[in-house]
Amino acid sequence: MFRGKKYKESAKKIDKNALYDTADAMKLVVDTATAKFDETVELHVKLGVDSRHADQQVRGAIVLPHGTGRSQRVLVFAKAAKADEAREAGADFVGEMDLVEKIQKENWFDFDVVVATPDMMGVVGRLGKVLGPKGLMPSPKAGTVTMDVTKAVNEIKAGKVEYRLDKTNIIHCPIGKVSFGPEKLSENFSALMGAIIKAKPAAAKGQYIKSCTVASTMGPGVKVNGAKLV
């Protein structure tokens, strides 16, 4: 894989074999981010579970103390009073069958998070094949299937992130922007890791946190000492 000059220079600052404390890791991530834009910092955690088993799924959501640094466009499926409530809360798009058709016919995806009231899930279910693969399907576990649409919209706008396992048992999740600085990134990181550790399935055996890496959009990965987190 081709790596640019800046990346190679940044990578020299990191000991590939070292496991860094959280504070040191965040400082390195900020120091090695050299792009001209404000890079997103992502956390990648490999867990000692098997996502093929229903009782070993790890999924949930948390409002990060300092948000993610990006504004989320929220689509809400609701009707009548709940639709009005969603609009007042600041949802970007609110509708029913009209939005389902817009997504189906126009391949429209100008939104980042989908919220639905339980009575709308029959309608939203028709979009399972398109929303599911994009990780946009509302779910009770993530707090996106709810009657309290005001709370759901407010939390998402405040910096709520959803974490879930991919097929290789890794969670990928943003924890902020490089401009946050090491301290705020550390606090967001600790909040998210705390939630992931709390979500450990009872069926999980052996070492739970296999590896934990943080990286900016264009920067090299920095390994965090997972043993100190559990």
mmCIF file of C-alpha atoms in Angstrom:
data_model
loop_
_atom_site.group_PDB
_atom_site.id
_atom_site.type_symbol
_atom_site.label_atom_id
_atom_site.label_comp_id
_atom_site.label_asym_id
_atom_site.label_seq_id
_atom_site.Cartn_x
_atom_site.Cartn_y
_atom_site.Cartn_z
ATOM 1 C CA MET A 1 0.000 0.000 0.000
ATOM 2 C CA PHE A 2 1.398 3.400 -1.005
ATOM 3 C CA ARG A 3 2.120 5.728 1.910
ATOM 4 C CA GLY A 4 2.959 9.403 1.461
ATOM 5 C CA LYS A 5 6.003 11.194 2.838
ATOM 6 C CA LYS A 6 4.020 12.871 5.643
ATOM 7 C CA TYR A 7 2.554 9.535 6.757
ATOM 8 C CA LYS A 8 5.996 7.934 6.861
ATOM 9 C CA GLU A 9 7.384 10.828 8.905
ATOM 10 C CA SER A 10 4.450 10.573 11.328
ATOM 11 C CA ALA A 11 4.787 6.800 11.627
ATOM 12 C CA LYS A 12 8.406 7.218 12.827
ATOM 13 C CA LYS A 13 7.101 8.885 16.002
ATOM 14 C CA ILE A 14 5.189 5.732 16.974
ATOM 15 C CA ASP A 15 6.656 2.521 18.360
ATOM 16 C CA LYS A 16 4.623 -0.169 16.549
ATOM 17 C CA ASN A 17 5.267 -2.703 19.316
ATOM 18 C CA ALA A 18 4.364 -0.409 22.216
ATOM 19 C CA LEU A 19 1.040 -0.284 24.052
ATOM 20 C CA TYR A 20 0.482 3.313 25.091
ATOM 21 C CA ASP A 21 -1.464 4.731 28.026
ATOM 22 C CA THR A 22 -4.611 6.603 26.945
ATOM 23 C CA ALA A 23 -3.169 10.112 27.458
ATOM 24 C CA ASP A 24 0.054 9.311 25.573
ATOM 25 C CA ALA A 25 -1.880 7.642 22.745
ATOM 26 C CA MET A 26 -4.137 10.676 22.247
ATOM 27 C CA LYS A 27 -1.154 13.025 22.243
ATOM 28 C CA LEU A 28 0.507 10.910 19.546
ATOM 29 C CA VAL A 29 -2.676 10.803 17.438
ATOM 30 C CA VAL A 30 -2.877 14.615 17.536
ATOM 31 C CA ASP A 31 0.876 15.024 16.851
ATOM 32 C CA THR A 32 0.827 12.656 13.861
ATOM 33 C CA ALA A 33 -2.235 14.194 12.149
ATOM 34 C CA THR A 34 -0.777 16.248 9.306
ATOM 35 C CA ALA A 35 -3.699 16.700 6.890
ATOM 36 C CA LYS A 36 -4.897 20.198 5.968
ATOM 37 C CA PHE A 37 -8.419 19.431 7.241
ATOM 38 C CA ASP A 38 -9.614 18.657 10.771
ATOM 39 C CA GLU A 39 -9.220 14.875 10.807
ATOM 40 C CA THR A 40 -11.647 12.569 12.585
ATOM 41 C CA VAL A 41 -10.149 10.350 15.275
ATOM 42 C CA GLU A 42 -11.478 6.788 15.239
ATOM 43 C CA LEU A 43 -11.305 3.998 17.764
ATOM 44 C CA HIS A 44 -10.928 0.399 16.553
ATOM 45 C CA VAL A 45 -11.459 -2.314 19.182
ATOM 46 C CA LYS A 46 -11.101 -6.033 18.469
ATOM 47 C CA LEU A 47 -13.137 -8.078 20.928
ATOM 48 C CA GLY A 48 -12.777 -11.693 22.070
ATOM 49 C CA VAL A 49 -16.327 -12.602 21.089
ATOM 50 C CA ASP A 50 -17.952 -14.355 18.137
ATOM 51 C CA SER A 51 -20.468 -12.063 16.451
ATOM 52 C CA ARG A 52 -22.050 -15.041 14.662
ATOM 53 C CA HIS A 53 -23.714 -15.972 17.959
ATOM 54 C CA ALA A 54 -26.706 -13.902 19.075
ATOM 55 C CA ASP A 55 -25.653 -14.125 22.733
ATOM 56 C CA GLN A 56 -22.239 -12.615 21.948
ATOM 57 C CA GLN A 57 -23.391 -9.474 20.173
ATOM 58 C CA VAL A 58 -22.024 -6.170 21.442
ATOM 59 C CA ARG A 59 -24.103 -3.160 20.485
ATOM 60 C CA GLY A 60 -25.239 0.040 22.111
ATOM 61 C CA ALA A 61 -25.008 3.811 22.070
ATOM 62 C CA ILE A 62 -23.513 6.538 24.234
ATOM 63 C CA VAL A 63 -23.461 10.334 24.241
ATOM 64 C CA LEU A 64 -19.779 11.311 24.178
ATOM 65 C CA PRO A 65 -18.847 14.012 26.753
ATOM 66 C CA HIS A 66 -17.522 16.322 24.012
ATOM 67 C CA GLY A 67 -19.566 15.083 21.044
ATOM 68 C CA THR A 68 -18.041 13.923 17.767
ATOM 69 C CA GLY A 69 -17.254 17.276 16.191
ATOM 70 C CA ARG A 70 -19.614 16.720 13.290
ATOM 71 C CA SER A 71 -23.261 17.641 12.988
ATOM 72 C CA GLN A 72 -25.591 14.705 12.422
ATOM 73 C CA ARG A 73 -28.551 14.918 10.038
ATOM 74 C CA VAL A 74 -31.463 13.140 11.685
ATOM 75 C CA LEU A 75 -34.384 11.550 9.851
ATOM 76 C CA VAL A 76 -37.435 10.672 11.983
ATOM 77 C CA PHE A 77 -40.257 8.344 10.947
ATOM 78 C CA ALA A 78 -43.246 9.459 13.006
ATOM 79 C CA LYS A 79 -46.805 10.660 12.550
ATOM 80 C CA ALA A 80 -49.242 13.197 14.014
ATOM 81 C CA ALA A 81 -48.140 14.656 17.382
ATOM 82 C CA LYS A 82 -44.879 12.687 17.421
ATOM 83 C CA ALA A 83 -43.931 14.128 14.016
ATOM 84 C CA ASP A 84 -44.509 17.662 15.368
ATOM 85 C CA GLU A 85 -42.435 16.786 18.435
ATOM 86 C CA ALA A 86 -39.557 15.594 16.232
ATOM 87 C CA ARG A 87 -39.628 18.826 14.206
ATOM 88 C CA GLU A 88 -39.592 20.944 17.359
ATOM 89 C CA ALA A 89 -36.621 18.929 18.672
ATOM 90 C CA GLY A 90 -34.636 19.854 15.550
ATOM 91 C CA ALA A 91 -34.935 16.764 13.347
ATOM 92 C CA ASP A 92 -33.751 17.501 9.805
ATOM 93 C CA PHE A 93 -36.351 15.317 8.067
ATOM 94 C CA VAL A 94 -39.683 14.038 9.386
ATOM 95 C CA GLY A 95 -42.200 11.910 7.520
ATOM 96 C CA GLU A 96 -43.919 8.577 6.913
ATOM 97 C CA MET A 97 -44.503 6.669 3.665
ATOM 98 C CA ASP A 98 -43.401 9.728 1.660
ATOM 99 C CA LEU A 99 -39.816 9.342 2.958
ATOM 100 C CA VAL A 100 -39.857 5.569 2.439
ATOM 101 C CA GLU A 101 -40.725 6.138 -1.229
ATOM 102 C CA LYS A 102 -38.123 8.883 -1.595
ATOM 103 C CA ILE A 103 -35.413 6.504 -0.326
ATOM 104 C CA GLN A 104 -36.676 3.609 -2.499
ATOM 105 C CA LYS A 105 -37.258 5.551 -5.729
ATOM 106 C CA GLU A 106 -34.583 8.252 -5.587
ATOM 107 C CA ASN A 107 -31.873 6.357 -3.684
ATOM 108 C CA TRP A 108 -31.905 9.314 -1.286
ATOM 109 C CA PHE A 109 -29.533 9.151 1.694
ATOM 110 C CA ASP A 110 -28.954 12.756 2.801
ATOM 111 C CA PHE A 111 -29.090 11.774 6.483
ATOM 112 C CA ASP A 112 -26.788 10.199 9.066
ATOM 113 C CA VAL A 113 -29.129 8.690 11.676
ATOM 114 C CA VAL A 114 -32.662 7.271 11.470
ATOM 115 C CA VAL A 115 -35.100 7.397 14.402
ATOM 116 C CA ALA A 116 -38.547 5.787 14.363
ATOM 117 C CA THR A 117 -41.477 5.479 16.731
ATOM 118 C CA PRO A 118 -42.439 1.803 17.379
ATOM 119 C CA ASP A 119 -45.714 2.176 15.441
ATOM 120 C CA MET A 120 -43.743 3.153 12.324
ATOM 121 C CA MET A 121 -41.447 0.115 12.286
ATOM 122 C CA GLY A 122 -43.830 -1.810 10.011
ATOM 123 C CA VAL A 123 -43.284 0.881 7.369
ATOM 124 C CA VAL A 124 -39.556 1.312 8.073
ATOM 125 C CA GLY A 125 -39.103 -2.475 7.846
ATOM 126 C CA ARG A 126 -39.589 -2.184 4.073
ATOM 127 C CA LEU A 127 -36.256 -0.350 3.963
ATOM 128 C CA GLY A 128 -34.359 -3.090 5.817
ATOM 129 C CA LYS A 129 -32.427 -4.181 2.731
ATOM 130 C CA VAL A 130 -31.121 -0.676 2.024
ATOM 131 C CA LEU A 131 -30.772 0.764 5.533
ATOM 132 C CA GLY A 132 -29.361 -2.420 7.134
ATOM 133 C CA PRO A 133 -26.101 -2.678 5.133
ATOM 134 C CA LYS A 134 -25.439 1.039 5.749
ATOM 135 C CA GLY A 135 -25.906 0.614 9.503
ATOM 136 C CA LEU A 136 -28.861 3.001 9.424
ATOM 137 C CA MET A 137 -31.684 0.707 10.540
ATOM 138 C CA PRO A 138 -33.268 2.005 13.771
ATOM 139 C CA SER A 139 -32.997 -0.305 16.776
ATOM 140 C CA PRO A 140 -34.264 -0.284 20.367
ATOM 141 C CA LYS A 141 -30.739 -1.155 21.624
ATOM 142 C CA ALA A 142 -29.337 2.013 20.099
ATOM 143 C CA GLY A 143 -32.246 4.071 21.397
ATOM 144 C CA THR A 144 -33.406 4.894 17.880
ATOM 145 C CA VAL A 145 -36.751 3.057 18.133
ATOM 146 C CA THR A 146 -38.562 5.081 20.773
ATOM 147 C CA MET A 147 -41.662 7.113 21.594
ATOM 148 C CA ASP A 148 -39.441 9.780 23.187
ATOM 149 C CA VAL A 149 -38.358 11.332 19.886
ATOM 150 C CA THR A 150 -37.339 14.601 21.586
ATOM 151 C CA LYS A 151 -34.766 12.816 23.746
ATOM 152 C CA ALA A 152 -33.515 10.721 20.806
ATOM 153 C CA VAL A 153 -33.000 13.755 18.536
ATOM 154 C CA ASN A 154 -31.394 15.831 21.315
ATOM 155 C CA GLU A 155 -28.920 13.068 22.198
ATOM 156 C CA ILE A 156 -27.912 12.495 18.581
ATOM 157 C CA LYS A 157 -27.386 16.217 18.053
ATOM 158 C CA ALA A 158 -25.341 16.333 21.291
ATOM 159 C CA GLY A 159 -22.888 13.717 20.000
ATOM 160 C CA LYS A 160 -24.382 10.286 20.531
ATOM 161 C CA VAL A 161 -22.519 7.481 18.794
ATOM 162 C CA GLU A 162 -23.611 3.924 18.148
ATOM 163 C CA TYR A 163 -21.125 1.107 18.537
ATOM 164 C CA ARG A 164 -21.573 -2.360 17.064
ATOM 165 C CA LEU A 165 -19.457 -5.322 15.987
ATOM 166 C CA ASP A 166 -18.610 -5.876 12.352
ATOM 167 C CA LYS A 167 -18.193 -9.362 10.862
ATOM 168 C CA THR A 168 -14.588 -9.561 12.068
ATOM 169 C CA ASN A 169 -15.579 -8.795 15.701
ATOM 170 C CA ILE A 170 -14.201 -5.253 15.548
ATOM 171 C CA ILE A 171 -15.963 -2.059 16.640
ATOM 172 C CA HIS A 172 -15.123 1.086 14.644
ATOM 173 C CA CYS A 173 -16.312 4.347 16.165
ATOM 174 C CA PRO A 174 -15.435 8.061 15.964
ATOM 175 C CA ILE A 175 -14.328 9.716 19.216
ATOM 176 C CA GLY A 176 -13.905 13.291 17.977
ATOM 177 C CA LYS A 177 -11.710 15.532 15.869
ATOM 178 C CA VAL A 178 -7.976 16.230 16.067
ATOM 179 C CA SER A 179 -8.820 19.848 17.013
ATOM 180 C CA PHE A 180 -10.357 18.578 20.292
ATOM 181 C CA GLY A 181 -6.838 18.074 21.645
ATOM 182 C CA PRO A 182 -5.550 15.092 23.692
ATOM 183 C CA GLU A 183 -7.555 15.817 26.867
ATOM 184 C CA LYS A 184 -11.041 15.894 25.323
ATOM 185 C CA LEU A 185 -10.212 12.929 23.078
ATOM 186 C CA SER A 186 -9.082 10.981 26.165
ATOM 187 C CA GLU A 187 -12.371 11.728 27.927
ATOM 188 C CA ASN A 188 -14.431 10.652 24.903
ATOM 189 C CA PHE A 189 -12.278 7.534 24.513
ATOM 190 C CA SER A 190 -12.710 6.577 28.190
ATOM 191 C CA ALA A 191 -16.495 7.074 28.020
ATOM 192 C CA LEU A 192 -16.831 4.880 24.921
ATOM 193 C CA MET A 193 -14.484 2.163 26.196
ATOM 194 C CA GLY A 194 -16.361 2.141 29.510
ATOM 195 C CA ALA A 195 -19.629 1.501 27.645
ATOM 196 C CA ILE A 196 -18.065 -1.283 25.524
ATOM 197 C CA ILE A 197 -16.616 -2.985 28.621
ATOM 198 C CA LYS A 198 -19.989 -2.722 30.407
ATOM 199 C CA ALA A 199 -21.659 -4.319 27.376
ATOM 200 C CA LYS A 200 -19.527 -7.484 27.663
ATOM 201 C CA PRO A 201 -21.824 -10.451 26.961
ATOM 202 C CA ALA A 202 -22.112 -13.095 29.689
ATOM 203 C CA ALA A 203 -21.332 -15.740 27.036
ATOM 204 C CA ALA A 204 -17.953 -14.149 26.194
ATOM 205 C CA LYS A 205 -15.043 -16.290 27.381
ATOM 206 C CA GLY A 206 -11.358 -15.473 27.756
ATOM 207 C CA GLN A 207 -9.793 -12.107 26.966
ATOM 208 C CA TYR A 208 -12.491 -9.556 26.086
ATOM 209 C CA ILE A 209 -10.412 -6.631 24.760
ATOM 210 C CA LYS A 210 -8.074 -8.242 22.215
ATOM 211 C CA SER A 211 -6.643 -5.023 20.817
ATOM 212 C CA CYS A 212 -7.410 -1.337 20.888
ATOM 213 C CA THR A 213 -6.120 1.175 18.328
ATOM 214 C CA VAL A 214 -6.784 4.875 17.721
ATOM 215 C CA ALA A 215 -6.003 6.708 14.499
ATOM 216 C CA SER A 216 -6.789 9.953 12.717
ATOM 217 C CA THR A 217 -8.281 9.863 9.198
ATOM 218 C CA MET A 218 -4.932 10.077 7.424
ATOM 219 C CA GLY A 219 -2.583 9.189 10.266
ATOM 220 C CA PRO A 220 -0.998 5.957 11.507
ATOM 221 C CA GLY A 221 -2.613 3.791 14.191
ATOM 222 C CA VAL A 222 -1.563 4.031 17.835
ATOM 223 C CA LYS A 223 -2.080 0.969 20.056
ATOM 224 C CA VAL A 224 -3.632 1.576 23.479
ATOM 225 C CA ASN A 225 -2.970 -0.688 26.451
ATOM 226 C CA GLY A 226 -6.296 -2.529 26.708
ATOM 227 C CA ALA A 227 -5.307 -4.403 29.877
ATOM 228 C CA LYS A 228 -5.356 -1.143 31.817
ATOM 229 C CA LEU A 229 -8.912 -0.397 30.704
ATOM 230 C CA VAL A 230 -10.683 -3.522 31.926
#
